[in-house]
Coordinates of C-alpha atoms and ligand atoms in Angstrom, one line a residue:
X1 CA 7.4 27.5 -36.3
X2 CA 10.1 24.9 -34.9
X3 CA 10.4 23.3 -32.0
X4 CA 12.7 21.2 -29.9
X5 CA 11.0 17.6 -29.8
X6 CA 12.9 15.3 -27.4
X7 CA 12.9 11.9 -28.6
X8 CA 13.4 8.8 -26.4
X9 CA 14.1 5.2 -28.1
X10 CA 16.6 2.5 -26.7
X11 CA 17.6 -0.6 -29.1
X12 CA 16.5 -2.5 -25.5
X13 CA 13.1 -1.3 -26.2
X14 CA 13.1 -4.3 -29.2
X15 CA 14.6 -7.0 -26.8
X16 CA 11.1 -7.4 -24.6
X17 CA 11.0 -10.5 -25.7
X18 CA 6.6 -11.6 -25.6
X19 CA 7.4 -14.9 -27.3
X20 CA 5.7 -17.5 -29.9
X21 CA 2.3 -16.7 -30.2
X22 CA -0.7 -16.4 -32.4
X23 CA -1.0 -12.9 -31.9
X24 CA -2.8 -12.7 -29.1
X25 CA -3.4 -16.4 -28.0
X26 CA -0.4 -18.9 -27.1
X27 CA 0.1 -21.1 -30.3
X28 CA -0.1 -24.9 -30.3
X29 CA -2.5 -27.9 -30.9
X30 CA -4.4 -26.4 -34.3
X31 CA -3.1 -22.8 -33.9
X32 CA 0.7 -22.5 -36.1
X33 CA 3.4 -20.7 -33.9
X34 CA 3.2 -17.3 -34.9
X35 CA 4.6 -13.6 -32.6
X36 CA 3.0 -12.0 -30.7
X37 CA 1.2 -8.8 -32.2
X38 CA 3.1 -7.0 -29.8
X39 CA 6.9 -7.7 -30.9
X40 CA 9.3 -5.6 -31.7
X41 CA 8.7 -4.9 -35.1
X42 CA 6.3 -1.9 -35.9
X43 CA 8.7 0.1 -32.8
X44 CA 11.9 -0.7 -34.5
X45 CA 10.7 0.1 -38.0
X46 CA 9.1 3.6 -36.1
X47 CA 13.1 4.3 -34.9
X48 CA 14.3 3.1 -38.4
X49 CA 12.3 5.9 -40.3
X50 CA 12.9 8.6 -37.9
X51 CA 16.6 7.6 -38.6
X52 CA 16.8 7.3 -42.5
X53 CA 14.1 10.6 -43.3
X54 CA 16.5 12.8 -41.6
X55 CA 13.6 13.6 -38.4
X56 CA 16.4 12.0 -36.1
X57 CA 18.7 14.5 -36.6
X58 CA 16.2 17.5 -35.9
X59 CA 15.3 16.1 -32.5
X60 CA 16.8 16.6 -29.0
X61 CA 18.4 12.9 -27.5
X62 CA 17.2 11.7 -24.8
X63 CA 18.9 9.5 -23.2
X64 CA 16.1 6.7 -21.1
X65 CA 17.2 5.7 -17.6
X66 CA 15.6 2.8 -15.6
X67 CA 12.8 3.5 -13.2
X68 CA 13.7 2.5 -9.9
X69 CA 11.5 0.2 -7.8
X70 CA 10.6 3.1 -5.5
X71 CA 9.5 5.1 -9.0
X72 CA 6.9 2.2 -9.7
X73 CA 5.8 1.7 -6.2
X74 CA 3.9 5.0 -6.7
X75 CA 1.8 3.6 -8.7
X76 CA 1.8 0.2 -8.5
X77 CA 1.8 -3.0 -5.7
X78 CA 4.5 -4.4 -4.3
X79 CA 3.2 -7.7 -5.2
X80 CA 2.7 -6.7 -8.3
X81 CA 6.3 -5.6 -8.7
X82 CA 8.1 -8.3 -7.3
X83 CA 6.3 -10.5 -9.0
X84 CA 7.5 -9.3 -12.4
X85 CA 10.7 -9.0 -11.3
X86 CA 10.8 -12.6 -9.9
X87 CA 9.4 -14.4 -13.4
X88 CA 11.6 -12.0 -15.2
X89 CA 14.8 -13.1 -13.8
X90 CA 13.4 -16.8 -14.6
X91 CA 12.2 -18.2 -17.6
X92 CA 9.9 -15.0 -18.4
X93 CA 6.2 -14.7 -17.6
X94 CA 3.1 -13.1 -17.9
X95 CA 1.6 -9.8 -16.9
X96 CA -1.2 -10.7 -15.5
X97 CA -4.2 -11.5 -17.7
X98 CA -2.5 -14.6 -19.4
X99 CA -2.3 -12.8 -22.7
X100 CA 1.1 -10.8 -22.0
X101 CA 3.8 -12.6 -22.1
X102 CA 7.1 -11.3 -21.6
X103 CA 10.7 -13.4 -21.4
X104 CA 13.9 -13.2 -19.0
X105 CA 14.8 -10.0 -18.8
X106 CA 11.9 -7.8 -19.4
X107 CA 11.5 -6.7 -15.5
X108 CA 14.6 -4.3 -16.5
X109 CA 13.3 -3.3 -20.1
X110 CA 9.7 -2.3 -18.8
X111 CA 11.5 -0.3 -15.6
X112 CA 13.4 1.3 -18.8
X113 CA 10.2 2.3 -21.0
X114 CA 8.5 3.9 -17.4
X115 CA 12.0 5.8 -17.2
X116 CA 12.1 6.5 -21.0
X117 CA 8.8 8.8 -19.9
X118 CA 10.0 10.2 -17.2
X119 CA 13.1 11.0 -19.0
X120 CA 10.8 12.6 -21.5
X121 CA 9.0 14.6 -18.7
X122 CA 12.3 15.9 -17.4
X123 CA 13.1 17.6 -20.3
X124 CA 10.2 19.3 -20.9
X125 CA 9.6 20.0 -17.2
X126 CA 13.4 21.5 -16.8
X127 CA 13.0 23.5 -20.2
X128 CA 15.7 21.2 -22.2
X129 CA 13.0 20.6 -25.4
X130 CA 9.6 22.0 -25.8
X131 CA 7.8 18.7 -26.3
X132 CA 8.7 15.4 -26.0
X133 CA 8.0 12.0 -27.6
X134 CA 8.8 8.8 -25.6
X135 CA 9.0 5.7 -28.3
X136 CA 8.9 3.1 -25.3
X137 CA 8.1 -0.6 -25.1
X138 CA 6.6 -2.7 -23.7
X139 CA 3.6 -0.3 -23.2
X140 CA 1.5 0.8 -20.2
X141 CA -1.8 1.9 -20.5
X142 CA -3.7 -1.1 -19.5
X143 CA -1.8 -1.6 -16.7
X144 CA -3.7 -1.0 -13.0
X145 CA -2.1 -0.6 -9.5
X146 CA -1.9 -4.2 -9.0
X147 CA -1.5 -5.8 -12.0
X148 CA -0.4 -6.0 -16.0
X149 CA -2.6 -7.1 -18.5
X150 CA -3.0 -6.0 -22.6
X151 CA 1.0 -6.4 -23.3
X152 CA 1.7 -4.2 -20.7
X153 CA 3.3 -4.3 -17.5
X154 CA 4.2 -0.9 -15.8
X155 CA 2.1 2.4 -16.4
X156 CA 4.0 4.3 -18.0
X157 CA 2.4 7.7 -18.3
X158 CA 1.4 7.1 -14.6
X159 CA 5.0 6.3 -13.2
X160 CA 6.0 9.8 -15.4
X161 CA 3.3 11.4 -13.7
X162 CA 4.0 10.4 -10.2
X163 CA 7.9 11.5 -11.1
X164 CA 6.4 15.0 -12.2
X165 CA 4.9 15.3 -8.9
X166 CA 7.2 14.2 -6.5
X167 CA 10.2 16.5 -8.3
X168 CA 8.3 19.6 -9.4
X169 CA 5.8 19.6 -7.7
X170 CA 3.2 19.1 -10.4
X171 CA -0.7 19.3 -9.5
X172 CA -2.6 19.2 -11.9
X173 CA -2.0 16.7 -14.8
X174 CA -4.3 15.7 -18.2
X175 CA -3.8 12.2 -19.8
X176 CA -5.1 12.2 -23.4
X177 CA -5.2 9.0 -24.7
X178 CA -5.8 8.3 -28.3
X179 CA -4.6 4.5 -28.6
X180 CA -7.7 2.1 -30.4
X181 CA -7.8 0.7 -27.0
X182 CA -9.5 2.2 -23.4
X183 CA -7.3 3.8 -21.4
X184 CA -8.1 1.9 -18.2
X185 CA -5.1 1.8 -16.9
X186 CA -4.8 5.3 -16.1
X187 CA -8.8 5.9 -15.6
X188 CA -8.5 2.9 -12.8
X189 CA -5.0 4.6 -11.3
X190 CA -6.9 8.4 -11.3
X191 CA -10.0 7.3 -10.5
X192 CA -10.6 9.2 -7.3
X193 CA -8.1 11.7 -7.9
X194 CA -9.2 15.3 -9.2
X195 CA -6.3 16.6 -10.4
X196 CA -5.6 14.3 -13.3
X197 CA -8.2 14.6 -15.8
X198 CA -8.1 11.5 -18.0
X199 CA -9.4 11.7 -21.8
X200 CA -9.5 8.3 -23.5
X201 CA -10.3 7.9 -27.6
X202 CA -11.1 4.4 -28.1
X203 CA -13.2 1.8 -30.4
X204 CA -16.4 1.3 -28.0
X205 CA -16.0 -2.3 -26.3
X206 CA -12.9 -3.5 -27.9
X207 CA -10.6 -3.7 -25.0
X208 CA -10.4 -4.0 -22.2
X209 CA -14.1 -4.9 -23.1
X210 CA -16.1 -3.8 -19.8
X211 CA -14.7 -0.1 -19.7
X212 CA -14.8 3.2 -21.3
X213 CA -18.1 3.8 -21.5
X214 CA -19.1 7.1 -21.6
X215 CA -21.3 7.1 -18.1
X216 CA -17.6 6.4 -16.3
X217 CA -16.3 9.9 -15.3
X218 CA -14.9 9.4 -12.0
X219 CA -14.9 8.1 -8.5
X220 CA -16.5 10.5 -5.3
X221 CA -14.7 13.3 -4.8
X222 CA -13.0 13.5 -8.4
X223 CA -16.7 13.8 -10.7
X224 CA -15.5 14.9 -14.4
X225 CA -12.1 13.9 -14.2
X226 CA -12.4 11.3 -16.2
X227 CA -14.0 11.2 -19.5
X228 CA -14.5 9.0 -22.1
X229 CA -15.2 8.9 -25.7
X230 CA -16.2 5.5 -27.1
X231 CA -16.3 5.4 -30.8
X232 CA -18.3 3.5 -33.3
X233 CA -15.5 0.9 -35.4
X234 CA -15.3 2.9 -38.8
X235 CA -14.2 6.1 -37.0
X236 CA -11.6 7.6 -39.2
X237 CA -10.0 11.5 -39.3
X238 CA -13.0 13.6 -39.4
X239 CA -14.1 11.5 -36.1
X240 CA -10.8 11.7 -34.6
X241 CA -10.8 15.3 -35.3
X242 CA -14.4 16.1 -33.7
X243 CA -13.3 14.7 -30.7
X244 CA -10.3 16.9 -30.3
X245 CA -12.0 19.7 -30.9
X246 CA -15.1 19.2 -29.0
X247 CA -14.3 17.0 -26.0
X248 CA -10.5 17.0 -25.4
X249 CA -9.6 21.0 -26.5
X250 CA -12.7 22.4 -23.9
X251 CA -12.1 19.9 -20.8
X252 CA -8.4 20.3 -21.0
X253 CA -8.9 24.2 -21.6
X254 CA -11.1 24.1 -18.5
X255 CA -9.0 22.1 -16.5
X256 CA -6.0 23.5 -16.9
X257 CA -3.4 20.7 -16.6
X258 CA 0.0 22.4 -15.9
X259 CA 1.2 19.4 -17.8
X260 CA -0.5 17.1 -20.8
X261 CA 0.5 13.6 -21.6
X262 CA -0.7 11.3 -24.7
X263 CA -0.8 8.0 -24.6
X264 CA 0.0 7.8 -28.0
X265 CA -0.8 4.3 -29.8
X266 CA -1.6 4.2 -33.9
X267 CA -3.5 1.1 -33.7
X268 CA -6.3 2.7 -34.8
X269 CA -4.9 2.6 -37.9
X270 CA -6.8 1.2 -41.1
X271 CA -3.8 -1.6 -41.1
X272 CA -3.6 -2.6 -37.7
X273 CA -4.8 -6.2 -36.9
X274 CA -6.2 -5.4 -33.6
X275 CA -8.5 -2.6 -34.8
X276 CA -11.3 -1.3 -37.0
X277 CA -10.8 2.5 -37.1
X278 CA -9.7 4.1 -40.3
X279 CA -7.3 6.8 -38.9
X280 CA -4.1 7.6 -41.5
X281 CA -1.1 9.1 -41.0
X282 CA -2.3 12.6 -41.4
X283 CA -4.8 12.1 -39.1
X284 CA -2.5 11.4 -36.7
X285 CA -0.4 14.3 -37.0
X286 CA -3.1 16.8 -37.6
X287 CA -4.3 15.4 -34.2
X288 CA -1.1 16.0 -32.7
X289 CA -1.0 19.4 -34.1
X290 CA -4.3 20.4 -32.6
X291 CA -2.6 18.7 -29.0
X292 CA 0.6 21.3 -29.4
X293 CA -1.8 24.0 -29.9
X294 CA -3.7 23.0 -27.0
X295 CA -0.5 22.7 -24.9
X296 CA 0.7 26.1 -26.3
X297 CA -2.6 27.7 -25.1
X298 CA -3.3 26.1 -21.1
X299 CA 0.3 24.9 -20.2
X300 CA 3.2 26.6 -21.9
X301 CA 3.5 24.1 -24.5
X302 CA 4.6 21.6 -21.6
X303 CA 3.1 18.5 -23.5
X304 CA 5.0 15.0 -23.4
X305 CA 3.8 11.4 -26.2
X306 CA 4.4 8.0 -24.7
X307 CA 4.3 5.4 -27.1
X308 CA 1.6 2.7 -26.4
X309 CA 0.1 0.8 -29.3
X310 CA 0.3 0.0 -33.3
X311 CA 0.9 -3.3 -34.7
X312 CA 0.9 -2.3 -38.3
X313 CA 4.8 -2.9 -39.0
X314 CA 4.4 -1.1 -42.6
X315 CA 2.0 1.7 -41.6
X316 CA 2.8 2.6 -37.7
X317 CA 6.2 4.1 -39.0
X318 CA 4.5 7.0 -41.0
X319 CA 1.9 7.5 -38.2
X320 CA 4.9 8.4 -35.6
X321 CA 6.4 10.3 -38.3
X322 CA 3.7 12.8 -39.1
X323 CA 3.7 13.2 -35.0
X324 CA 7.0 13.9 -34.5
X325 CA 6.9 16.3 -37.9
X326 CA 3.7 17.9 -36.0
X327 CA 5.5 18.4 -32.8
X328 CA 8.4 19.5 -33.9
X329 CA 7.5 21.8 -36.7
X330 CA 9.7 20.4 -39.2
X331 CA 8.3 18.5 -42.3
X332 CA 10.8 15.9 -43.5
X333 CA 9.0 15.5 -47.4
X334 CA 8.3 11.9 -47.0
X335 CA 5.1 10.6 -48.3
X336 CA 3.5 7.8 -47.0
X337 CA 2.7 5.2 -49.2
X338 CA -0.8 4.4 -48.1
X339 CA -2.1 8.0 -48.0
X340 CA -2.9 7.5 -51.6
X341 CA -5.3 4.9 -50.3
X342 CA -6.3 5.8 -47.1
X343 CA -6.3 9.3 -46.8
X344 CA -9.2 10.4 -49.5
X345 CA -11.4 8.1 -48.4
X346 CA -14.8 8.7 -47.4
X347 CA -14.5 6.8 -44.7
X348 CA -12.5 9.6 -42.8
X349 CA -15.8 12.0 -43.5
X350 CA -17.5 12.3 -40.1
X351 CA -20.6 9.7 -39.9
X352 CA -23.7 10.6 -37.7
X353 CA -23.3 7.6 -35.6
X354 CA -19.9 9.0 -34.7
X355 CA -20.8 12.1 -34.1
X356 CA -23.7 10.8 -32.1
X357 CA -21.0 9.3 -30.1
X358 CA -19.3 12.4 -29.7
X359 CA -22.2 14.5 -28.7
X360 CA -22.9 12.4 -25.8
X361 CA -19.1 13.0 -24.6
X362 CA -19.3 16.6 -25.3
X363 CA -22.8 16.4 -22.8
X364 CA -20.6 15.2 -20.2
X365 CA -17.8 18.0 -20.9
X366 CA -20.9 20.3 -20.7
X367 CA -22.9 18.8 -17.8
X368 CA -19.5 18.9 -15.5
X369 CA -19.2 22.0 -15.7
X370 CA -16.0 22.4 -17.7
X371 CA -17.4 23.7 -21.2
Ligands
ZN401 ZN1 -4.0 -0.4 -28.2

């Protein structure tokens, strides 16, 4: 069955400049200039492939508009938003946590990734696509009310949301987020707020490194609407794939989100340089599979991607591409190269340390009442 995928992606996406780095750490003294592991690179190759496969031509446009300042004062400071509007239109600056660097300019581009999303939302909200995928930079999901940090500015997925509720009056929300990295930036926005239920996927401790345990699952007053699964580095599919099933597919099913947006990052990725997980490209769209069948079932299919992670520039392009074939239904016959690989490895078999890990999420699914 085929669907109509909206598909957001703007050239000035790749212009966010984050600078000479060493990947993470400012270069100089012993350390040779290097980028950022956030640069452009792995989103532009992600828009090139959708382009030359064909997939471009089977989604729906859409076209990404700015967030206004009273769009991200939902969800974020006023400090906080002046301030990044006062280095951008200087020299450039830094988010927040002195690892996210961003040049002149960048206020505008990261008001234009939180409005890519909402631009996403809109059209699956107003019925113009089914489904949407937002390919946005830079990303959001670290980000907290007051401040950036972890290459991203604005929240994203949190702006969208806020947008969702003020136009259409959308309650009840779930944020699935299967990015290598805890969702904190949502878990921190949401935390006392029971009608957004927030899933995050993550490698246990990597970062941010003092959240996403699974003993976090919300503030008074909003108790299970937060849950966590922190995996063991190794996880591959079959890990992946438990946790869809067992943790995100019942809490969502009992929760029943009129609306269900992914933080989707592929930095979990056996290539990526920032984590340890083994996921492959069909991993990743089998997930997303699972997450349109889960849509289809609680919310009338209303589910909406926002790009967030994935610094493999050879392997995040086939990742987004089995997505986008998974959400729209149409398989474009191009094999990714690593698959041969990656994806019969026995790594992606599921280990009993990860589904340890699982089991103690799907406790907290259970003991909250929403099994
Ligand atoms: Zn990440």
């Amino acid at each position: 069955m085929t669907r109509r995928t909206g598909y957001v992606w703007h050239e000035r996406y790749a212009w966010h400049d984050t600078g000479t780095h060493i990947g993470i750490y400012p270069s100089g003294g012993m350390s040779q200039p290097y980028h950022a592991f956030e640069s452009s690179q792995s989103k532009s190759r992600i828009a090139g492939l959708i382009e030359v496969s064909g997939m471009l031509d089977e989604l729906t446009r859409v076209g990404a508009r700015p967030a206004t300042r009273d769009e991200l004062l939902r969800v974020h400071t006023a400090a906080h938003v002046d301030r990044i509007k006062a280095e951008s239109d200087g020299a450039g600056g830094d988010g927040g946590d002195g690892t996210t660097p961003f040049g002149p300019g960048s206020y505008e581009i990261a008001a234009l990734a939180a409005g890519g999303t909402i631009a996403a939302t809109d059209h699956v909200l107003t019925g113009a696509a089914d489904n949407a995928y937002a390919l946005v930079r830079p990303p959001g999901h670290h980000a907290v009310a007051e401040t950036g940090m972890g290459y991203c500015l604005f929240n994203n997925v949190a702006v969208a949301i806020e947008h969702a509720r003020a136009t259409y009056g959308t309650r009840r929300v779930a944020i699935v987020d299967y990015d290598v990295h805890h969702g904190n930036g949502a878990q921190s926005i949401y935390w006392d707020d029971p009608d957004v239920l927030t899933i995050s996927l993550h490698q246990e401790r990597l970062f941010p490194q003092d959240s996403g345990d699974v003993s976090e699952t919300g503030g008074p007053g909003a108790e299970g609407s937060c849950i966590n699964v922190p995996l063991p580095a190794g996880s591959g599919n079959g890990a992946y794939l438990a946790a869809i099933d067992r943790v995100v597919a019942p809490a969502i099913a009992a929760f029943a989100p009129e609306l269900i947006m992914v933080c989707s990052g592929f930095d979990a990725s056996p290539l990526d340089p920032l984590g340890c997980m083994t996921v492959g490209s069909e991993g990743f769209g089998l997930m997303a599979a699972r997450l349109v069948e889960i849509a289809t079932e609680v919310c009338d299919g209303h589910l909406v991607l926002t790009h967030e992670g994935g610094y493999s520039p050879v392997h995040a392009p086939f990742c987004a591409l089995a997505v986008l074939e998974a959400l729209s239904g149409r398989p474009t016959g191009v094999v990714d190269p690593f698959a041969v690989g990656f994806e019969h490895s026995p790594a992606h078999a599921l280990r009993p340390w990860q589904e340890e890990a699982i089991a103690q999420a799907e406790e907290v699914v259970r003991a909250l009442g929403v099994d």
